PDB file of C-alpha atoms in Angstrom:
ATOM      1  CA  UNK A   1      70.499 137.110   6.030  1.00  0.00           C
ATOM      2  CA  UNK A   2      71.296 140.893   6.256  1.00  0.00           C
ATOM      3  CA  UNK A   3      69.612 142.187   3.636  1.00  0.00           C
ATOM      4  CA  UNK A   4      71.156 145.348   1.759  1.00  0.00           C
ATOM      5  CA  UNK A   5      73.947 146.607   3.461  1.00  0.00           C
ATOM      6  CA  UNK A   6      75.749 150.139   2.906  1.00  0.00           C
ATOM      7  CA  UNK A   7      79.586 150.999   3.861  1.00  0.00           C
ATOM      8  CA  UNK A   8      79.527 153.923   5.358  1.00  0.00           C
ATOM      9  CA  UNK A   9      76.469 154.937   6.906  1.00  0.00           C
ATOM     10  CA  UNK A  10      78.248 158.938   7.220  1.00  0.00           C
ATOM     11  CA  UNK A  11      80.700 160.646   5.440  1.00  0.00           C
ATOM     12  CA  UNK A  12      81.987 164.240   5.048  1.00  0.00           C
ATOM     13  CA  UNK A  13      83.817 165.183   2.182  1.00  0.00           C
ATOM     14  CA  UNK A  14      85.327 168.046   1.055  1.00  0.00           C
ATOM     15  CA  UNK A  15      84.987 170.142  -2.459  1.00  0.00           C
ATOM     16  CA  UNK A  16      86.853 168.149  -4.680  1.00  0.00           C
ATOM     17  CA  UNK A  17      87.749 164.610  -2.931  1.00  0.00           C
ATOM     18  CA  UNK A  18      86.642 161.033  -4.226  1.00  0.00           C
ATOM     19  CA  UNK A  19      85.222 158.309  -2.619  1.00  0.00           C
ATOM     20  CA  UNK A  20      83.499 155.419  -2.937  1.00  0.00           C
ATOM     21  CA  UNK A  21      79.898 154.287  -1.573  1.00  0.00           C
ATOM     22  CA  UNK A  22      79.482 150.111  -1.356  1.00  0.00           C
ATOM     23  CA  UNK A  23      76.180 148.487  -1.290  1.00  0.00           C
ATOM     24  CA  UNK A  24      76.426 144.639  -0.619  1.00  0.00           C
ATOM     25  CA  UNK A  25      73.217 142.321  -1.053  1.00  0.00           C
ATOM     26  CA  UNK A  26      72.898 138.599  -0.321  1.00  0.00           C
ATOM     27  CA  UNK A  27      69.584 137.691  -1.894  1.00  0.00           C
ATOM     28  CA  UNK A  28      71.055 136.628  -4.986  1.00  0.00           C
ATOM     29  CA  UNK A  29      69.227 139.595  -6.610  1.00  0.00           C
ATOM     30  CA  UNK A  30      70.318 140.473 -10.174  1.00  0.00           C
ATOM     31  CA  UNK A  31      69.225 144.009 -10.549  1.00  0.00           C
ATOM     32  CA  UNK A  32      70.689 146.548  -8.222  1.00  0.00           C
ATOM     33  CA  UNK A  33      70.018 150.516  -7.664  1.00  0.00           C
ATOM     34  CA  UNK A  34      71.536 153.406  -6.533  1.00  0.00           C
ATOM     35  CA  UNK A  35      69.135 156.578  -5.558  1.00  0.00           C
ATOM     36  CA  UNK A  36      69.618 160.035  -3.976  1.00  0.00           C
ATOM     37  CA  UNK A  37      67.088 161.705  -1.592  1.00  0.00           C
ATOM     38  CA  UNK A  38      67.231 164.861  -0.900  1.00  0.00           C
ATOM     39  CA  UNK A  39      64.445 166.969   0.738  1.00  0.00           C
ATOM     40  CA  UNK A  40      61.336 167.711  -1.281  1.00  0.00           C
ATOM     41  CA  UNK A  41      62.613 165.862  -4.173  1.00  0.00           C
ATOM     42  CA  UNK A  42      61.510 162.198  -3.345  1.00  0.00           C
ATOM     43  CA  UNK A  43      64.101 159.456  -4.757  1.00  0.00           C
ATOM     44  CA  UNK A  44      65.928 159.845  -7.978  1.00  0.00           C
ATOM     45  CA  UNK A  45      67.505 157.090  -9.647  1.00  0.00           C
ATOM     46  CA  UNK A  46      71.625 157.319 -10.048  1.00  0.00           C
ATOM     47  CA  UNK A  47      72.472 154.736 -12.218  1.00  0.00           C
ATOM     48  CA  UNK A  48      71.584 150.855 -12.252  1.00  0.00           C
ATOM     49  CA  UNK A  49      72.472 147.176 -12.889  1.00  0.00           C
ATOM     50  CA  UNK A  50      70.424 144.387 -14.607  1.00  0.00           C
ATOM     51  CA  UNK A  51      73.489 141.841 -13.400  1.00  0.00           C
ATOM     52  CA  UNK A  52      76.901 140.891 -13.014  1.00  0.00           C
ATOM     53  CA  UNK A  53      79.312 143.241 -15.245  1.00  0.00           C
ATOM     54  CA  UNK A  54      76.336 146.024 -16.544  1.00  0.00           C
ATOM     55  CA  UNK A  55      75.318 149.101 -15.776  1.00  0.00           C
ATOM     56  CA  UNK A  56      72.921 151.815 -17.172  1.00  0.00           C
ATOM     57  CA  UNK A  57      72.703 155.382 -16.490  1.00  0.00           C
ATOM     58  CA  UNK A  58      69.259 156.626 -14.100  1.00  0.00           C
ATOM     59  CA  UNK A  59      67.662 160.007 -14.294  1.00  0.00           C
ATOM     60  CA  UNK A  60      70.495 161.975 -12.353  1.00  0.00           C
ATOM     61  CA  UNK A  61      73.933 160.018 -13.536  1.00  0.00           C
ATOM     62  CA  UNK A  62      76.141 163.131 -13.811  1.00  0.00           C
ATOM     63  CA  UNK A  63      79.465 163.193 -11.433  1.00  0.00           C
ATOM     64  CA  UNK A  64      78.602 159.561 -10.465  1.00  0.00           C
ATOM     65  CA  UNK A  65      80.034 156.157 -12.031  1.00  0.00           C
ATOM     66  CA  UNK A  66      79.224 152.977 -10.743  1.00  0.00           C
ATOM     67  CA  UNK A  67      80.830 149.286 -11.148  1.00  0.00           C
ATOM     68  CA  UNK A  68      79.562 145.732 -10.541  1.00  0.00           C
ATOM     69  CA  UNK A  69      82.376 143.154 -11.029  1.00  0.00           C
ATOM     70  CA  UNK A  70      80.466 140.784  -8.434  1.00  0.00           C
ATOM     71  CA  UNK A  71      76.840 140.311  -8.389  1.00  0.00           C
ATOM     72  CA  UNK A  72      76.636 140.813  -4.578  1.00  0.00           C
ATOM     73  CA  UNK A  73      77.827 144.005  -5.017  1.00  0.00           C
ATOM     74  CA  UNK A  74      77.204 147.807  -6.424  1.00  0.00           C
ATOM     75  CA  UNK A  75      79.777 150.600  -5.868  1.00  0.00           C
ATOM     76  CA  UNK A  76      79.352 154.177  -6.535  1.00  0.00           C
ATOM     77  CA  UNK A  77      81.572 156.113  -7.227  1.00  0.00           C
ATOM     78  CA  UNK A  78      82.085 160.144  -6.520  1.00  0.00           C
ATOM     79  CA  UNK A  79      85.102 161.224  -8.762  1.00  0.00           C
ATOM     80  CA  UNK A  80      85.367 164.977  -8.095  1.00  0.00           C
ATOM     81  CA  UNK A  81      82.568 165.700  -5.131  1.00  0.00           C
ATOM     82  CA  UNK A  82      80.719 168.780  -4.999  1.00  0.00           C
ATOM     83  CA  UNK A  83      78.651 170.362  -3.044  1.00  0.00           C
ATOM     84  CA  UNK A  84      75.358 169.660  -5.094  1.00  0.00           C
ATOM     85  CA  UNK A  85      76.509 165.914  -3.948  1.00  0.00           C
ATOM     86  CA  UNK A  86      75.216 166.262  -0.569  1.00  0.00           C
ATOM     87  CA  UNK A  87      72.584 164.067   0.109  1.00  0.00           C
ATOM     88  CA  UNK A  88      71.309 160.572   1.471  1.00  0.00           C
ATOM     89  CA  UNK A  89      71.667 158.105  -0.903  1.00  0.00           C
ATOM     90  CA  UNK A  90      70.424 154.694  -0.845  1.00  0.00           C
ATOM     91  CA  UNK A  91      71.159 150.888  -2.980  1.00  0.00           C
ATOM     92  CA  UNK A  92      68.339 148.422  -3.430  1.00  0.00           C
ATOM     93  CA  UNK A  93      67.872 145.280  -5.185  1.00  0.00           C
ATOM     94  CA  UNK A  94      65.445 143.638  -6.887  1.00  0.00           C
ATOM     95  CA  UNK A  95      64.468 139.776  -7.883  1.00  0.00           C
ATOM     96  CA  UNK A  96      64.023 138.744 -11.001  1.00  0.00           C
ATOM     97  CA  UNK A  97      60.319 137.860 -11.290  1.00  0.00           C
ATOM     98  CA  UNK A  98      57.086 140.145 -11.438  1.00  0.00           C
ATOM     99  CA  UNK A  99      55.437 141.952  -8.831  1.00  0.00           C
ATOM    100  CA  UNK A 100      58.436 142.354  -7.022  1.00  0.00           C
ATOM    101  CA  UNK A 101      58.945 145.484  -4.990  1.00  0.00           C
ATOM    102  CA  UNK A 102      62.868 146.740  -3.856  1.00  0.00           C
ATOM    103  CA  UNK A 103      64.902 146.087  -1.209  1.00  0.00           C
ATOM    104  CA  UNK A 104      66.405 149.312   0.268  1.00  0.00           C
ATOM    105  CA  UNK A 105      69.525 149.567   2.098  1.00  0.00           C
ATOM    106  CA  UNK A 106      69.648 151.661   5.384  1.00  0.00           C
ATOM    107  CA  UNK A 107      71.512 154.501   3.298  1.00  0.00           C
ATOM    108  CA  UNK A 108      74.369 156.654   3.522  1.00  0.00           C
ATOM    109  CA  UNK A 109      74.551 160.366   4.825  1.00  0.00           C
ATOM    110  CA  UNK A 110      76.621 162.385   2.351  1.00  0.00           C
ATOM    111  CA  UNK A 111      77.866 165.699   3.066  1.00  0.00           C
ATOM    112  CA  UNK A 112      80.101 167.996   0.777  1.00  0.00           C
ATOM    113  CA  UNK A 113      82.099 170.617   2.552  1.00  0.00           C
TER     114      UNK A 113
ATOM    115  CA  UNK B   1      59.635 159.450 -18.911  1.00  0.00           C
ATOM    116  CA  UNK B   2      56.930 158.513 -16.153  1.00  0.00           C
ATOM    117  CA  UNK B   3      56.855 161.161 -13.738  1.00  0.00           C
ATOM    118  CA  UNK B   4      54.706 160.313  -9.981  1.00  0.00           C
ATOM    119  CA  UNK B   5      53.242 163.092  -8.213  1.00  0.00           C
ATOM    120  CA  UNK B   6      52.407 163.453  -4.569  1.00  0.00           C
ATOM    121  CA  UNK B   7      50.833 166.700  -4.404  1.00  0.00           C
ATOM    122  CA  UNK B   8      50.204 166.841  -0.587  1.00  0.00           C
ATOM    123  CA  UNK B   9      53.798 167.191   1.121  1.00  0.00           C
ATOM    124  CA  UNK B  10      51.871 166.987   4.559  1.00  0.00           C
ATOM    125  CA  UNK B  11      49.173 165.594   5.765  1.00  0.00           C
ATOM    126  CA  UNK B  12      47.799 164.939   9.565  1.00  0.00           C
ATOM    127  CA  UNK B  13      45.433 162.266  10.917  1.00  0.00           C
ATOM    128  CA  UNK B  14      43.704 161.637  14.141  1.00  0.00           C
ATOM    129  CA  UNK B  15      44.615 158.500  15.655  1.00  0.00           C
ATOM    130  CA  UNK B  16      42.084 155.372  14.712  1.00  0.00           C
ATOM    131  CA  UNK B  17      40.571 157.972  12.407  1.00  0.00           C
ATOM    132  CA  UNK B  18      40.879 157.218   8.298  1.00  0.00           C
ATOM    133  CA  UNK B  19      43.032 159.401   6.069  1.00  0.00           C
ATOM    134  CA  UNK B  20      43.714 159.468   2.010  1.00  0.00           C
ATOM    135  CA  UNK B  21      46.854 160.032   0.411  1.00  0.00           C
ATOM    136  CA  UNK B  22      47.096 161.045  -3.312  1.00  0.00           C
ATOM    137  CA  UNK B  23      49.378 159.859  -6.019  1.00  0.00           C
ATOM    138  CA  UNK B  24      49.176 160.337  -9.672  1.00  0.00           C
ATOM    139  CA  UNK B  25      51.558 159.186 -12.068  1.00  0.00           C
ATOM    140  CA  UNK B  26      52.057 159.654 -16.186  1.00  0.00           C
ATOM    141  CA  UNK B  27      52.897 156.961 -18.520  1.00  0.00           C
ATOM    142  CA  UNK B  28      52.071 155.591 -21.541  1.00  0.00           C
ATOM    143  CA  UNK B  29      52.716 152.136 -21.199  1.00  0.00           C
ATOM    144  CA  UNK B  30      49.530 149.425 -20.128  1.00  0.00           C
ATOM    145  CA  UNK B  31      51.586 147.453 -18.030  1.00  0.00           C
ATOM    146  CA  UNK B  32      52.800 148.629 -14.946  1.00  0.00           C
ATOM    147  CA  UNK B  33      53.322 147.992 -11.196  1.00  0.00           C
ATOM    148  CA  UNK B  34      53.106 150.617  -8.816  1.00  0.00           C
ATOM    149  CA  UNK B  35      53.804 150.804  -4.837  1.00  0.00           C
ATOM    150  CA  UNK B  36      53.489 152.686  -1.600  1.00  0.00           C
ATOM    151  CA  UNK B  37      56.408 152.802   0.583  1.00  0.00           C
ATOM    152  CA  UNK B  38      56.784 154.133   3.993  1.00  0.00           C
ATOM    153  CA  UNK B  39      59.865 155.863   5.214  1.00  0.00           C
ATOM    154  CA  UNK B  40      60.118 156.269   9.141  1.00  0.00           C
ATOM    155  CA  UNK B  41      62.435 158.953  10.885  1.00  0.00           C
ATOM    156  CA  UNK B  42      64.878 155.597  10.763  1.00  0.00           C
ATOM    157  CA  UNK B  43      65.286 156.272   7.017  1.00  0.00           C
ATOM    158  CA  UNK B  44      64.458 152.418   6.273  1.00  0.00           C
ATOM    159  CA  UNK B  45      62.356 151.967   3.177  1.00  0.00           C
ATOM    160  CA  UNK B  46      59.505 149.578   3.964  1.00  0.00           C
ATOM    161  CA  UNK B  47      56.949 147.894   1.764  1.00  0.00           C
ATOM    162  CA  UNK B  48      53.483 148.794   2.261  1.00  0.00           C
ATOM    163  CA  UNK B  49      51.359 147.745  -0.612  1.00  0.00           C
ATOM    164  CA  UNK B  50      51.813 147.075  -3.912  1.00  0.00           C
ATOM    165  CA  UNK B  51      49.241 146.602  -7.442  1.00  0.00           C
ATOM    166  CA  UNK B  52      49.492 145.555 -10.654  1.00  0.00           C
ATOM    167  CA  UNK B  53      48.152 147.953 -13.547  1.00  0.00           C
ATOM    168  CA  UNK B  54      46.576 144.797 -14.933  1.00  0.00           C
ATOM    169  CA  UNK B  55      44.268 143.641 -11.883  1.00  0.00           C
ATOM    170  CA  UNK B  56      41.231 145.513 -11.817  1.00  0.00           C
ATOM    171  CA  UNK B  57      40.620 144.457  -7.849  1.00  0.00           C
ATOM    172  CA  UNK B  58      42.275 146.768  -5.361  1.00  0.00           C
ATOM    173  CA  UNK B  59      44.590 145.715  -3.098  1.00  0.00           C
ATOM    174  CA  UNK B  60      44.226 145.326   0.573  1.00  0.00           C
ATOM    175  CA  UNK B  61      47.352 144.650   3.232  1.00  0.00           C
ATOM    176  CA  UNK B  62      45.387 145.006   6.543  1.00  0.00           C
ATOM    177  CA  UNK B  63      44.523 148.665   7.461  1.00  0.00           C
ATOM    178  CA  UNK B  64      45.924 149.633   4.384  1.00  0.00           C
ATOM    179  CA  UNK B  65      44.201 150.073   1.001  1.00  0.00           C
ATOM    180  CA  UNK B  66      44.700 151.687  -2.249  1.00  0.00           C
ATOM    181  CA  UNK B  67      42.071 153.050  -4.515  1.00  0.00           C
ATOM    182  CA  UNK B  68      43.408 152.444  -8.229  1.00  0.00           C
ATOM    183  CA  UNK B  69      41.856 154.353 -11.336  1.00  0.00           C
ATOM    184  CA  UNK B  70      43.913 153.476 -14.453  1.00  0.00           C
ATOM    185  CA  UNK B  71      42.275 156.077 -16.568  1.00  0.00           C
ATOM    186  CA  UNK B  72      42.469 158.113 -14.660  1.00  0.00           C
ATOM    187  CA  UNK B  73      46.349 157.070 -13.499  1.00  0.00           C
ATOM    188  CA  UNK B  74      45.600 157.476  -9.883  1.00  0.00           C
ATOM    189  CA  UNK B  75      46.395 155.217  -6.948  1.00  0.00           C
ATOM    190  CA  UNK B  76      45.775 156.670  -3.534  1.00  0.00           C
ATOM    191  CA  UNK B  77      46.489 154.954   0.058  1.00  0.00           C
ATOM    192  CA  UNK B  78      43.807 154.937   1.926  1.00  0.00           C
ATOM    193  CA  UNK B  79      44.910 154.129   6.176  1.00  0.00           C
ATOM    194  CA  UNK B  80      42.067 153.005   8.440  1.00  0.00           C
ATOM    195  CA  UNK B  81      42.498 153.206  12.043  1.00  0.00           C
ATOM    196  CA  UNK B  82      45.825 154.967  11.822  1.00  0.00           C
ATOM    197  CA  UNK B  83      48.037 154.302  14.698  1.00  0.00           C
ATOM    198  CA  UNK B  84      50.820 156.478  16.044  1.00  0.00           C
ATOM    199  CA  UNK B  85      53.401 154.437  14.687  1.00  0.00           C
ATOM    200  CA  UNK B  86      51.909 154.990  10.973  1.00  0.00           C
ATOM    201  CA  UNK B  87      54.130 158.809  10.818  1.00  0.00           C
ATOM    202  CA  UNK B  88      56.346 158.732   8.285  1.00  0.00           C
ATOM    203  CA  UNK B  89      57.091 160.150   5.187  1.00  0.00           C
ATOM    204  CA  UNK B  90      55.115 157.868   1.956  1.00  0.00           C
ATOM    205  CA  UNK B  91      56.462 157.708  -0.828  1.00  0.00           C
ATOM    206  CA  UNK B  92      54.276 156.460  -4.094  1.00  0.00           C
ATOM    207  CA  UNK B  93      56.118 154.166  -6.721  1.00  0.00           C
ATOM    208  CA  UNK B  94      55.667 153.477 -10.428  1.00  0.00           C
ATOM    209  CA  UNK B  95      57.776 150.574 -11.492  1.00  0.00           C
ATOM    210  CA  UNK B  96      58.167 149.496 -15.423  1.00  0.00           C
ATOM    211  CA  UNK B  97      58.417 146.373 -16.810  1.00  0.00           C
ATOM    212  CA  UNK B  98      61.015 146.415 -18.906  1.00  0.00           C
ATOM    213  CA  UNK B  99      64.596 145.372 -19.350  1.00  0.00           C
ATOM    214  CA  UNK B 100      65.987 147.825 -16.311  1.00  0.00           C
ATOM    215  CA  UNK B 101      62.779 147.483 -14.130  1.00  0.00           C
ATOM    216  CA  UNK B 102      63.165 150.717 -13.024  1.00  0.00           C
ATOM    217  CA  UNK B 103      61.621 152.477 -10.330  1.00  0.00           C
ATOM    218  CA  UNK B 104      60.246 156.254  -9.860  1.00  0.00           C
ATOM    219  CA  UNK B 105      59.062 157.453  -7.170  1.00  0.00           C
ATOM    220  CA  UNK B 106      56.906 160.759  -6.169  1.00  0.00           C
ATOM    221  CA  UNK B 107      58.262 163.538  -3.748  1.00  0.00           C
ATOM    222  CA  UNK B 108      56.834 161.917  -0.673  1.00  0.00           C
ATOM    223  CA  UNK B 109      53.495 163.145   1.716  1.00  0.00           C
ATOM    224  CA  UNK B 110      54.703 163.365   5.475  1.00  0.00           C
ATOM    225  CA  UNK B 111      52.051 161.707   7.622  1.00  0.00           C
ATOM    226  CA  UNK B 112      51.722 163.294  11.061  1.00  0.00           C
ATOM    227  CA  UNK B 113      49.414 161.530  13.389  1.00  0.00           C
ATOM    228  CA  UNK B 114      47.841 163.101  16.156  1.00  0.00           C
ATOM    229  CA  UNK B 115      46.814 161.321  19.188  1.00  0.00           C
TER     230      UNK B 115
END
């Protein structure tokens, strides 16, 4: 079982480049997250996924979009990257059921040139 | 929108002493969880206690402990006998119950332990 799992762990970018951030999960979960950490700021929600085929926009969604075509996984993607992009950003899942807390992936280092 | 606020960005402990960290948080719905996670320099989110806005009994996970005053929408972490290996960064966590389940989470108190 390994959990939430994050492709890449680093990246550099520069101004203006796309990529694409993958967070895997094999708990079966149906809602997935995507956050950004960045110092003194504590965790901010991206967007999010309540299952297979949705998504909804979190607290911080602009420059981001995000897909989930298989429930296993959540991609996010970075379109035009900018600076203000740099950051850590982590997936997590959750299990349906209450009192359930998240399951973070190890997160990704994100730099913007 | 439920804001959480951590309004001690350090704090430092003797080791096997005790030592209180504060979270507040602003909502108006009666139904709530809420969580403490710890964040070593590993960047690894980890589970350290969770409560339910409904159970009026605090909850307990070994050394750890959490004082929670709906009225007053606080829930502090309370570490007894900290240990070296309890530095990290804590981060307090309001989660909804609603369609999204979502999370929010404060701005973090770093935990330095001393020994």
């Amino acid at each position: 079982n390994a959990g939430v799992t994050q492709t890449p762990k680093f990246r550099v970018l520069k101004t203006g480049q796309s990529m694409t951030l993958l967070c895997a999960q094999d708990m079966n979960h149906e809602y997935m997250y995507w956050y950004r950490q960045d110092p003194g700021m504590g965790l901010r929600l991206i967007h999010y996924s309540v299952g297979e085929g949705t998504t909804a926009k979190g607290e911080v969604p602009d420059g981001y979009n995000v897909s989930r075509l298989k429930k296993q996984n959540f991609l996010l993607g970075l379109e035009s990257a900018a600076p203000s992009q740099t950051s850590v950003y982590f997936c997590a899942s959750l299990p349906t059921g209450p009192y359930n807390e998240q399951f973070f992936g190890p997160g990704t280092r994100l730099t913007v040139l | 929108a439920q804001t959480v606020t951590q309004s001690q960005p350090e704090m430092s402990v003797q080791e096997a002493e005790t030592v209180t960290l504060s979270c507040t948080y602003d909502t108006s719905e009666s139904d709530y969880y809420l969580f403490w996670y710890k964040q070593p320099p590993s960047r690894q989110m980890i589970l350290v206690i969770r409560q339910e806005a409904y159970k009026q009994q605090n909850a307990t996970e070994n050394r750890f402990s959490v004082n929670f005053q709906k009225a007053a929408k606080s829930f502090s972490l309370k570490i007894s006998d900290s240990q070296l290996g309890d530095a990290a960064m804590y981060f307090c966590a309001y989660r909804r119950k609603n369609t999204g389940n979502q999370f929010y989470f404060g701005t973090g108190t770093s935990l330095t332990v001393i020994p």
